[in-house]
Coordinates of C-alpha atoms in Angstrom, one line a residue:
Chain A
M1 CA 18.4 29.6 -25.8
L2 CA 15.7 32.1 -26.8
D3 CA 14.2 29.3 -28.9
D4 CA 13.9 27.1 -25.7
E5 CA 12.4 29.9 -23.9
T6 CA 9.9 30.7 -26.6
Q7 CA 8.9 27.0 -26.3
L8 CA 8.5 27.3 -22.7
I9 CA 6.4 30.4 -23.1
R10 CA 4.1 28.7 -25.6
E11 CA 3.7 25.7 -23.2
A12 CA 3.0 28.1 -20.2
Q13 CA 0.4 29.9 -22.3
A14 CA -1.3 26.5 -22.7
G15 CA -1.3 26.1 -19.0
K16 CA 1.5 23.6 -18.6
Q17 CA 2.7 23.6 -15.0
Q18 CA 6.1 22.4 -15.9
A19 CA 6.8 25.1 -18.2
F20 CA 5.8 27.7 -15.6
A21 CA 8.0 25.8 -13.0
A22 CA 11.0 26.0 -15.5
L23 CA 10.4 29.7 -16.1
Y24 CA 10.4 30.4 -12.5
D25 CA 13.6 28.4 -11.8
Q26 CA 15.4 30.2 -14.6
N27 CA 14.3 33.8 -13.7
Q28 CA 13.5 33.8 -9.9
A29 CA 17.1 34.8 -8.8
A30 CA 17.3 37.7 -11.3
V31 CA 14.0 39.1 -10.4
Y32 CA 14.8 38.8 -6.7
T33 CA 18.1 40.6 -7.3
Y34 CA 16.4 43.4 -9.3
I35 CA 13.9 43.9 -6.5
Y36 CA 16.3 43.5 -3.6
Y37 CA 18.6 46.3 -4.7
R38 CA 15.5 48.5 -4.8
V39 CA 13.8 47.8 -1.4
N40 CA 16.8 46.9 0.8
D41 CA 15.0 44.3 2.6
Q42 CA 15.2 40.5 2.1
E43 CA 11.7 39.7 3.3
T44 CA 10.0 42.4 1.2
A45 CA 12.0 41.4 -1.8
E46 CA 11.0 37.8 -1.4
D47 CA 7.4 38.7 -1.2
L48 CA 7.4 41.0 -4.1
T49 CA 9.4 38.6 -6.2
A50 CA 6.8 35.9 -5.5
E51 CA 4.1 38.4 -6.7
V52 CA 5.9 39.1 -9.8
F53 CA 5.5 35.5 -10.8
V54 CA 1.8 35.3 -9.9
R55 CA 1.3 38.4 -12.1
M56 CA 3.3 36.6 -14.8
V57 CA 0.7 33.8 -14.5
D58 CA -2.2 36.2 -14.8
K59 CA -0.8 38.2 -17.9
I60 CA 1.1 35.2 -19.7
G61 CA -1.9 34.8 -22.2
R62 CA -1.3 38.4 -23.5
Y63 CA 2.6 38.1 -23.6
K64 CA 4.4 38.2 -26.9
P65 CA 8.1 37.6 -26.7
Q66 CA 9.1 39.8 -29.7
G67 CA 12.7 38.4 -29.6
K68 CA 13.4 39.7 -26.1
P69 CA 14.2 37.4 -23.1
I70 CA 11.1 37.0 -20.8
L71 CA 13.2 38.4 -18.1
A72 CA 12.8 41.8 -19.7
W73 CA 9.2 41.5 -19.4
L74 CA 9.5 40.2 -15.8
Y75 CA 11.6 43.3 -14.9
T76 CA 8.8 45.5 -16.2
I77 CA 6.3 43.6 -14.0
A78 CA 8.7 44.0 -11.0
R79 CA 9.1 47.8 -11.7
N80 CA 5.2 48.1 -11.6
Q81 CA 5.1 45.9 -8.5
L82 CA 7.7 48.2 -7.0
T83 CA 5.7 51.3 -7.9
D84 CA 2.7 49.8 -6.2
H85 CA 4.8 48.9 -3.2
Y86 CA 6.2 52.4 -2.8
R87 CA 2.6 53.7 -3.1
Q88 CA 1.2 51.5 -0.6
T89 CA 4.0 52.0 2.1
G90 CA 4.1 55.7 1.3
K91 CA 7.8 55.6 0.4
A92 CA 9.3 57.6 -2.4
T93 CA 10.7 55.6 -5.3
W94 CA 14.5 55.6 -5.8
M95 CA 15.9 58.9 -6.7
P96 CA 18.2 59.2 -9.8
M97 CA 21.4 61.1 -8.9
D98 CA 21.5 64.9 -9.6
D99 CA 23.4 65.6 -12.8
S100 CA 25.3 68.3 -11.1
L101 CA 27.2 65.8 -9.1
A102 CA 28.8 64.5 -12.3
D103 CA 31.1 67.4 -12.4
T104 CA 32.4 66.6 -8.8
C105 CA 33.9 63.4 -10.0
N106 CA 37.5 62.9 -9.0
P107 CA 38.7 59.8 -10.6
A108 CA 41.9 59.6 -8.5
A109 CA 40.3 60.3 -5.2
K110 CA 40.0 56.9 -3.6
T111 CA 41.3 53.4 -3.9
E112 CA 39.3 51.4 -1.5
T113 CA 38.6 47.9 -2.5
Q114 CA 35.8 46.8 -0.2
L115 CA 32.0 47.6 -0.7
T116 CA 29.5 46.5 1.8
A117 CA 26.1 45.2 0.7
N118 CA 24.2 48.0 2.4
C119 CA 26.5 50.6 0.9
L120 CA 26.0 49.2 -2.6
Q121 CA 22.2 49.2 -2.0
T122 CA 22.1 52.7 -0.9
A123 CA 24.4 53.9 -3.6
L124 CA 22.4 52.2 -6.3
S125 CA 19.4 54.0 -5.3
H126 CA 21.1 57.2 -6.5
L127 CA 21.4 55.7 -10.1
T128 CA 18.8 55.6 -12.9
D129 CA 16.9 52.4 -13.6
D130 CA 19.1 51.7 -16.6
Q131 CA 22.2 52.4 -14.8
Q132 CA 21.2 50.1 -11.9
Q133 CA 20.4 47.3 -14.5
V134 CA 23.8 47.6 -16.1
I135 CA 25.7 47.5 -12.8
I136 CA 23.7 44.6 -11.5
G137 CA 23.7 42.8 -14.8
K138 CA 27.3 43.2 -15.6
F139 CA 29.0 43.1 -12.2
V140 CA 26.6 41.2 -9.9
E141 CA 25.2 38.7 -12.3
D142 CA 28.2 38.6 -14.8
R143 CA 26.0 39.0 -17.9
S144 CA 27.5 39.8 -21.2
N145 CA 26.9 43.1 -23.0
A146 CA 24.9 41.3 -25.4
N147 CA 22.5 40.0 -22.7
V148 CA 22.2 43.1 -21.0
A149 CA 21.5 45.0 -24.1
S150 CA 18.7 42.5 -25.0
L151 CA 17.1 43.0 -21.5
L152 CA 17.3 46.8 -21.7
G153 CA 16.2 46.8 -25.5
K154 CA 19.4 48.7 -26.3
T155 CA 22.3 48.2 -28.5
E156 CA 25.7 46.8 -27.2
G157 CA 27.2 50.1 -28.1
S158 CA 24.7 51.9 -25.9
V159 CA 25.5 49.4 -23.0
K160 CA 29.1 50.2 -23.2
S161 CA 28.5 53.9 -22.9
L162 CA 25.9 53.3 -20.2
Q163 CA 28.3 51.1 -18.1
H164 CA 30.8 54.0 -18.2
R165 CA 28.2 56.5 -17.0
A166 CA 26.8 54.1 -14.4
L167 CA 30.3 53.2 -12.8
A168 CA 31.1 56.9 -12.7
A169 CA 27.7 57.6 -11.1
L170 CA 28.1 54.7 -8.7
R171 CA 31.6 55.9 -7.7
R172 CA 30.2 59.3 -7.0
A173 CA 27.4 57.9 -5.0
V174 CA 29.4 55.9 -2.7
E175 CA 31.7 58.7 -2.2
K176 CA 28.7 60.9 -1.4
E177 CA 27.3 58.3 1.0
G178 CA 30.8 57.9 2.7
C179 CA 30.1 54.2 3.0
Y180 CA 32.8 52.9 0.8
D181 CA 35.0 51.1 3.6
A182 CA 38.8 50.7 3.0
Chain B
M1 CA 33.5 60.5 -22.2
T2 CA 34.5 59.6 -25.6
P3 CA 33.2 56.5 -27.6
E4 CA 36.8 55.4 -27.7
F5 CA 37.1 55.6 -23.9
D6 CA 34.0 53.5 -23.6
L7 CA 35.4 50.8 -25.7
I8 CA 38.8 50.8 -23.7
L9 CA 36.8 50.7 -20.5
D10 CA 34.8 47.7 -21.8
E11 CA 37.9 45.9 -22.8
C12 CA 39.5 46.5 -19.4
L13 CA 36.3 45.2 -17.8
A14 CA 36.3 42.1 -20.1
E15 CA 40.0 41.3 -19.1
M16 CA 39.0 41.8 -15.5
A17 CA 36.1 39.3 -15.9
A18 CA 38.7 36.9 -17.4
G19 CA 40.7 37.1 -14.2
Q20 CA 43.3 39.8 -14.8
P21 CA 44.0 42.0 -11.8
V22 CA 43.3 45.7 -12.0
E23 CA 47.0 46.8 -12.0
A24 CA 47.8 44.3 -14.9
V25 CA 44.9 45.8 -16.9
L26 CA 45.9 49.4 -16.2
S27 CA 49.5 48.8 -17.3
R28 CA 48.3 48.4 -20.8
Y29 CA 46.6 51.8 -20.9
P30 CA 48.9 54.1 -19.2
Q31 CA 47.5 57.3 -20.7
Q32 CA 44.0 56.4 -19.6
A33 CA 45.1 54.7 -16.3
A34 CA 44.2 57.7 -14.0
E35 CA 40.6 57.8 -15.5
L36 CA 40.2 54.1 -15.7
R37 CA 41.3 53.1 -12.1
P38 CA 38.3 54.4 -10.1
L39 CA 35.9 52.8 -12.6
L40 CA 37.6 49.4 -12.7
E41 CA 38.0 49.4 -8.8
M42 CA 34.3 50.3 -8.5
A43 CA 33.5 47.5 -10.9
A44 CA 35.7 45.1 -8.9
A45 CA 34.3 46.2 -5.6
V46 CA 30.7 45.5 -7.0
H47 CA 31.7 42.1 -8.3
E48 CA 33.3 41.2 -4.8
S49 CA 30.3 42.3 -2.9
P50 CA 27.9 39.4 -1.7
A51 CA 25.2 38.7 -4.1
P52 CA 21.7 38.8 -2.7
Q53 CA 19.9 35.4 -2.4
A54 CA 16.5 34.7 -1.3
R55 CA 16.0 32.0 1.4
V56 CA 15.2 28.5 0.1
S57 CA 11.8 28.5 1.9
A58 CA 11.0 31.8 0.2
V59 CA 11.9 30.4 -3.2
N60 CA 9.8 27.2 -2.7
N61 CA 6.9 29.3 -1.2
G62 CA 7.0 31.6 -4.3
R63 CA 6.9 28.6 -6.6
Q64 CA 4.0 27.2 -4.8
Q65 CA 2.1 30.5 -5.0
M66 CA 2.8 30.7 -8.7
L67 CA 1.6 27.2 -9.4
T68 CA -1.5 27.9 -7.3
A69 CA -2.1 30.7 -9.6
V70 CA -1.6 28.5 -12.6
S71 CA -4.2 26.0 -11.2
R72 CA -6.6 28.8 -10.8
Q73 CA -5.8 30.4 -14.2
F74 CA -5.7 27.1 -16.0
P75 CA -8.2 24.7 -14.3
N76 CA -7.8 21.2 -15.2
P77 CA -10.6 20.0 -17.7
P78 CA -13.2 17.9 -16.1
V79 CA -12.2 14.1 -16.0
S80 CA -14.8 12.0 -17.9
K81 CA -16.0 9.0 -15.8
S82 CA -14.9 6.4 -18.3
I83 CA -15.7 2.8 -18.1
F84 CA -12.1 2.1 -17.2
S85 CA -12.3 4.1 -14.0
R86 CA -14.3 1.2 -12.6
Y87 CA -11.3 -1.0 -12.8
A88 CA -9.4 1.4 -10.5
E89 CA -11.8 0.6 -7.7
R90 CA -11.5 -3.1 -8.3
I91 CA -7.7 -2.9 -8.3
Q92 CA -7.8 -1.0 -5.0
T93 CA -10.1 -3.6 -3.6
F94 CA -8.1 -6.5 -4.9
I95 CA -4.8 -5.2 -3.4
T96 CA -6.1 -4.2 0.0
R97 CA -8.1 -7.4 0.5
K98 CA -6.6 -9.2 3.5
E99 CA -6.1 -12.5 2.0
N100 CA -4.3 -10.9 -1.0
L101 CA -1.8 -9.2 1.2
E102 CA -0.6 -12.7 2.1
M103 CA -0.4 -13.8 -1.3
N104 CA 2.7 -15.3 -2.7
L105 CA 5.2 -12.6 -3.9
V106 CA 5.2 -13.8 -7.4
I107 CA 1.4 -14.0 -7.8
R108 CA 1.0 -10.7 -6.3
Y109 CA 3.5 -9.0 -8.6
A110 CA 1.9 -10.8 -11.6
V111 CA -1.5 -9.8 -10.8
V112 CA -0.6 -6.2 -9.9
T113 CA 1.3 -6.1 -13.1
F114 CA -1.4 -7.4 -15.1
L115 CA -4.2 -5.1 -13.7
A116 CA -2.0 -2.2 -14.1
T117 CA -1.3 -3.1 -17.6
L118 CA -5.0 -3.8 -18.3
F119 CA -6.0 -0.4 -17.1
V120 CA -4.0 1.4 -19.6
G121 CA -4.9 -1.0 -22.4
G122 CA -1.7 -2.5 -23.4
G123 CA 0.9 0.0 -22.0
S124 CA 3.6 -1.0 -19.7
A125 CA 2.7 -1.9 -16.1
A126 CA 5.1 0.7 -14.6
A127 CA 3.5 3.4 -16.7
A128 CA 0.0 2.4 -15.8
S129 CA 0.1 3.9 -12.4
A130 CA 3.2 6.1 -12.6
R131 CA 1.3 9.3 -12.6
A132 CA -0.9 8.3 -9.6
V133 CA -0.7 10.4 -6.4
P134 CA -2.1 9.8 -3.0
G135 CA -5.8 9.7 -3.0
D136 CA -6.0 8.5 -6.6
A137 CA -7.7 5.0 -7.1
L138 CA -4.5 3.8 -8.8
Y139 CA -2.1 4.9 -6.1
P140 CA -2.2 1.6 -4.1
V141 CA -1.3 -0.1 -7.4
K142 CA 1.8 2.2 -7.8
I143 CA 2.9 1.5 -4.3
A144 CA 2.3 -2.2 -4.5
V145 CA 4.3 -2.3 -7.9
E146 CA 7.1 -0.3 -6.1
E147 CA 7.2 -2.6 -3.0
T148 CA 7.2 -5.8 -5.1
R149 CA 9.9 -4.5 -7.3
L150 CA 12.0 -3.6 -4.2
N151 CA 11.5 -7.2 -2.8
L152 CA 12.4 -8.6 -6.2
T153 CA 15.5 -6.3 -6.5
Q154 CA 19.0 -7.6 -5.4
A155 CA 20.4 -5.9 -2.2
E156 CA 23.2 -4.0 -4.0
K157 CA 20.7 -2.3 -6.4
R158 CA 17.8 -1.9 -3.9
A159 CA 19.3 1.4 -2.3
Q160 CA 19.2 3.0 -5.6
L161 CA 15.7 2.0 -6.3
E162 CA 14.6 3.1 -2.8
H163 CA 16.2 6.5 -3.3
Q164 CA 14.3 6.8 -6.6
Y165 CA 10.9 6.2 -4.9
E166 CA 11.9 8.6 -2.1
E167 CA 12.1 11.3 -4.9
E168 CA 8.8 10.1 -6.3
R169 CA 7.1 10.6 -2.8
R170 CA 8.3 14.3 -2.8
E171 CA 7.3 14.8 -6.5
E172 CA 3.8 13.6 -5.4
V173 CA 3.6 16.2 -2.7
H174 CA 4.4 18.9 -5.2
T175 CA 1.8 17.5 -7.6
L176 CA -0.9 17.5 -4.7
I177 CA 0.0 21.2 -3.9
E178 CA -0.3 22.2 -7.6
Q179 CA -3.6 20.4 -7.7
Q180 CA -4.9 22.1 -4.6
R181 CA -5.9 18.6 -3.1
T182 CA -6.2 17.6 0.6
E183 CA -4.5 14.3 1.0
D184 CA -2.4 12.5 3.5
V185 CA 1.2 12.1 2.5
R186 CA 4.4 10.6 3.8
F187 CA 7.9 11.4 2.5
S188 CA 11.5 11.6 3.5
G189 CA 14.2 13.9 2.8
E190 CA 17.0 16.2 4.2
A191 CA 16.0 18.9 6.6
A192 CA 17.5 21.9 4.8
E193 CA 15.8 24.5 7.1
I194 CA 14.4 24.1 10.6
A195 CA 12.4 27.1 11.9
A196 CA 9.7 27.4 14.6
N197 CA 6.8 27.3 12.3
Q198 CA 8.2 26.0 9.1
W199 CA 10.7 23.4 7.8
V200 CA 12.1 22.6 4.5
V201 CA 12.4 18.9 4.0
G202 CA 13.8 17.6 0.6
G203 CA 12.6 20.8 -1.2
V204 CA 9.1 20.6 0.4
V205 CA 8.0 23.5 2.5
V206 CA 6.4 21.8 5.6
T207 CA 4.2 23.8 8.1
V208 CA 5.0 22.8 11.8
D209 CA 2.4 23.7 14.4
R210 CA 1.8 22.9 18.2
D211 CA 0.1 19.7 17.3
T212 CA 3.2 18.4 15.2
Q213 CA 5.0 15.5 16.9
I214 CA 8.8 15.8 16.4
Q215 CA 10.4 12.4 17.2
G216 CA 14.1 12.5 17.6
H217 CA 16.5 15.5 17.7
P218 CA 16.3 17.1 14.3
V219 CA 19.2 19.2 13.0
V220 CA 19.8 20.8 9.8
G221 CA 21.1 18.3 7.4
V222 CA 19.6 15.1 8.9
T223 CA 17.2 12.9 7.0
V224 CA 13.7 13.0 8.3
T225 CA 10.5 11.3 7.6
V226 CA 7.3 13.6 7.4
S227 CA 3.7 12.4 7.9
A228 CA 1.6 15.3 6.7
T229 CA -1.7 16.5 5.0
T230 CA -1.5 18.7 1.9
E231 CA -4.0 21.6 2.0
K232 CA -5.4 24.3 -0.2
G233 CA -3.0 27.3 -0.4
G234 CA 0.1 25.2 -0.8
I235 CA 0.4 24.2 2.8
V236 CA 1.9 20.9 3.8
R237 CA 0.8 20.5 7.5
A238 CA 3.0 18.1 9.4
H239 CA 1.5 15.6 11.8
T240 CA 4.8 13.8 12.8
I241 CA 8.3 14.4 11.8
T242 CA 10.7 11.6 12.6
V243 CA 14.5 11.6 12.5
A244 CA 16.0 8.7 10.7
A245 CA 18.1 6.7 13.0
G246 CA 21.2 6.3 11.1
A247 CA 19.4 5.0 8.0
P248 CA 18.6 7.4 5.3
D249 CA 15.8 5.3 4.1
E250 CA 12.6 5.5 5.8
R251 CA 11.2 2.3 4.2
Q252 CA 13.6 0.2 6.3
S253 CA 12.2 1.8 9.5
H254 CA 8.6 0.6 9.4
P255 CA 7.4 -2.9 8.5
T256 CA 5.8 -3.6 5.3
P257 CA 3.1 -6.3 4.7
W258 CA 5.3 -8.2 2.4
P259 CA 8.4 -10.4 3.0
T260 CA 11.7 -8.5 2.8
H261 CA 14.1 -11.3 2.6
T262 CA 16.9 -11.3 0.0
P263 CA 16.4 -14.4 -2.3
A264 CA 19.1 -16.7 -3.4
A265 CA 20.4 -16.6 -6.9
A266 CA 18.4 -19.5 -8.2
R267 CA 15.3 -18.2 -6.7
D268 CA 16.0 -14.7 -8.2
R269 CA 16.3 -16.3 -11.6
A270 CA 13.1 -18.4 -11.2
L271 CA 11.2 -15.3 -10.1
E272 CA 12.3 -13.2 -12.9
E273 CA 11.4 -15.9 -15.4
A274 CA 8.0 -16.3 -13.9
T275 CA 7.5 -12.5 -13.8
E276 CA 8.4 -12.3 -17.5
A277 CA 6.0 -15.1 -18.3
V278 CA 3.1 -13.5 -16.4
D279 CA 3.9 -10.1 -17.8
F280 CA 3.6 -11.7 -21.3
A281 CA 0.3 -13.4 -20.5
A282 CA -1.1 -10.3 -18.9
T283 CA -0.1 -8.2 -21.8
Q284 CA -1.9 -10.4 -24.2
A285 CA -4.9 -10.6 -22.0
A286 CA -4.9 -7.0 -21.7
E287 CA -4.8 -6.3 -25.4
A288 CA -7.8 -8.5 -25.9
A289 CA -9.7 -6.7 -23.1
N290 CA -8.8 -3.4 -24.4
Y291 CA -9.8 -4.1 -27.9
A292 CA -13.2 -5.3 -26.7
A293 CA -13.7 -2.2 -24.4
T294 CA -12.4 0.2 -27.2
Q295 CA -15.0 -1.2 -29.7
A296 CA -17.8 -0.9 -27.2
A297 CA -16.7 2.6 -26.2
E298 CA -16.6 3.8 -29.8
A299 CA -20.1 2.6 -30.2
A300 CA -21.1 4.7 -27.2
I301 CA -19.4 7.6 -28.4
E302 CA -21.1 7.2 -31.8
A303 CA -24.4 7.1 -30.1
A304 CA -23.7 10.1 -28.0
N305 CA -22.7 12.1 -31.1
A306 CA -26.0 11.2 -32.6
E307 CA -27.6 13.0 -29.6
A308 CA -29.4 9.8 -28.9
T309 CA -29.1 10.1 -25.1
R310 CA -31.0 6.9 -24.3
A311 CA -29.1 5.1 -26.9
A312 CA -25.9 6.5 -25.6
E313 CA -26.6 5.3 -22.1
H314 CA -27.7 1.9 -23.3
A315 CA -24.6 1.7 -25.5
A316 CA -22.4 2.9 -22.5
T317 CA -23.8 0.2 -20.3
Q318 CA -23.3 -2.4 -22.9
A319 CA -19.7 -1.0 -23.3
A320 CA -19.0 -1.3 -19.6
E321 CA -20.5 -4.7 -19.4
S322 CA -18.5 -5.8 -22.5
A323 CA -15.3 -4.4 -21.0
N324 CA -16.0 -5.9 -17.7
Y325 CA -16.5 -9.2 -19.1
A326 CA -13.4 -9.1 -21.2
A327 CA -11.4 -7.8 -18.2
T328 CA -12.8 -10.6 -16.0
Q329 CA -11.7 -13.1 -18.6
A330 CA -8.3 -11.5 -19.0
A331 CA -7.8 -11.4 -15.2
E332 CA -8.6 -15.0 -14.8
S333 CA -6.2 -15.8 -17.6
A334 CA -3.5 -13.8 -16.0
N335 CA -4.2 -15.3 -12.5
Y336 CA -4.0 -18.7 -14.0
A337 CA -0.7 -18.0 -15.7
A338 CA 0.6 -16.4 -12.4
T339 CA -0.2 -19.4 -10.6
Q340 CA 1.5 -21.7 -13.0
A341 CA 4.5 -19.3 -12.9
A342 CA 4.7 -19.2 -9.3
E343 CA 4.5 -22.8 -8.8
A344 CA 7.2 -23.3 -11.3
A345 CA 9.4 -20.7 -9.4
T346 CA 8.6 -22.4 -6.2
Q347 CA 9.6 -25.7 -7.4
T348 CA 12.8 -24.4 -9.1
A349 CA 14.1 -22.6 -6.2
P350 CA 15.0 -23.3 -2.6
P351 CA 12.1 -22.5 0.0
A352 CA 12.1 -18.8 1.1
P353 CA 13.0 -18.3 4.8
T354 CA 9.3 -16.9 5.3
A355 CA 6.5 -19.3 5.7
P356 CA 5.3 -20.3 2.1
P357 CA 1.9 -19.2 1.2
V358 CA -0.9 -21.5 0.1
M359 CA -0.6 -22.1 -3.6
P360 CA -3.3 -23.4 -6.0
P361 CA -2.7 -26.6 -7.8
M362 CA -0.8 -26.4 -11.1
P363 CA -3.0 -28.0 -13.9
T364 CA -0.7 -27.6 -16.8
P365 CA 2.8 -26.2 -17.5
L366 CA 3.0 -22.5 -18.5
P367 CA 3.0 -22.3 -22.3
L368 CA 6.2 -20.2 -23.2
P369 CA 7.2 -19.3 -26.7
A370 CA 9.9 -21.6 -28.2
L371 CA 13.3 -19.9 -28.3
P372 CA 15.1 -20.1 -31.7
G373 CA 18.6 -21.8 -31.6
F374 CA 17.9 -24.3 -28.8
G375 CA 16.9 -27.9 -28.7
G376 CA 17.8 -28.3 -32.4

């Protein structure tokens, strides 16, 4: 699959429109999801996603795959785009959860099974960027450990540890927000 | 948080991803169940939450913005004014001439096929104009080939061909947008989104303003026909949007300048034979013309490489004249062959329900290659 993508990237770097269109079709949804959970607004997420791909065109000439999916690079562009967005709108970037909250974890506390979209968005904002990507990649986009690892530039073992910490942090966050409806 | 627990958690999550319920997964790890449960439930809750999805119009707008940036970043190389470009204008003139519009179906197909073949120098007739979009000199050839093929296609296969051509119209719109061109377009498709200022028709984002005429009562999911103009910035500004009246194919809702009757089987066979004969003659003639033109063009290129500007101009003129002469000769040959083939088809088949066109006399039978295994 990476070989196919590498070929597409080469064609895109040569200016082939169809290659850009294919890269867009393959990655637009993932970029949108990445941004959506960080801005909590559909229209803003749509606009920023479009800008990510325009930036991709501007920078494609200098891009080198280095064995990673192009989505990892697009996430980097999206992260920079979000930083610009927060700067322009005067909003603070997402706040990773305070480590002290880790001690308050009570694993047997709740057994709710329904999580609203707004609650998930809000709770995710308490997680680190890597934790967010593991949660979204594994449980929203159904990616494999290997795929998430390649996107994050980590080993599969690191991803397994990270998903443990991410799930625990998310659990604490939804309890803190009090938005985890039964 | 031990590495062992990380692995157990990962195995549990994998089992849940394979469809196992939380309780069944926990029953396999009773000692870790208390610690696993909230994590597995959290993962299940995230998995069950609705995934975010951008609107179709936003996805299409994003693609158009990106392709616009591609056009800016990678401008198309300037198209050289080759000697062959002159033929495009001739083809357009030929096809749009009034008397030619009334030409017999077979002759029309033959000549259109031949000219399209000639233009690419021996390539297939279909490929000759396949990449043309509205505004291109070859676009009338493309439409003429399509219409003629539709008329020569049996009714049961026609719907499939019409559908294919409808998709082609929409692809042309995307191409024009990518190329930042301002052209009039007409296409059909399902109205996937209908908003105050913007519709999505067959994957094309259409801008609707107060000057847009809406004919019929559009609802999401219905097939509509859009007459619009593509503009820079990826805008497709609609002039009219017409709801198809029960027929998904807009071709059937407006008249074409050519007869649309369904030929009888005998006439079909005769037409197919005539078409094949004309295609063969046209290909032969095109190859001859192409060879002459290529020779002349190469001479012009050599002269240009020698930086002899005047000599190059002279050679180019000579090349154009040589190619022009060869093409004229070839066109006359193909016309002659077409006339013969059409005459043969008309004599073989029963008369068409429409008024027959005026046919030139048939001087000699069409020379066809002998088939092995017959007449021995």
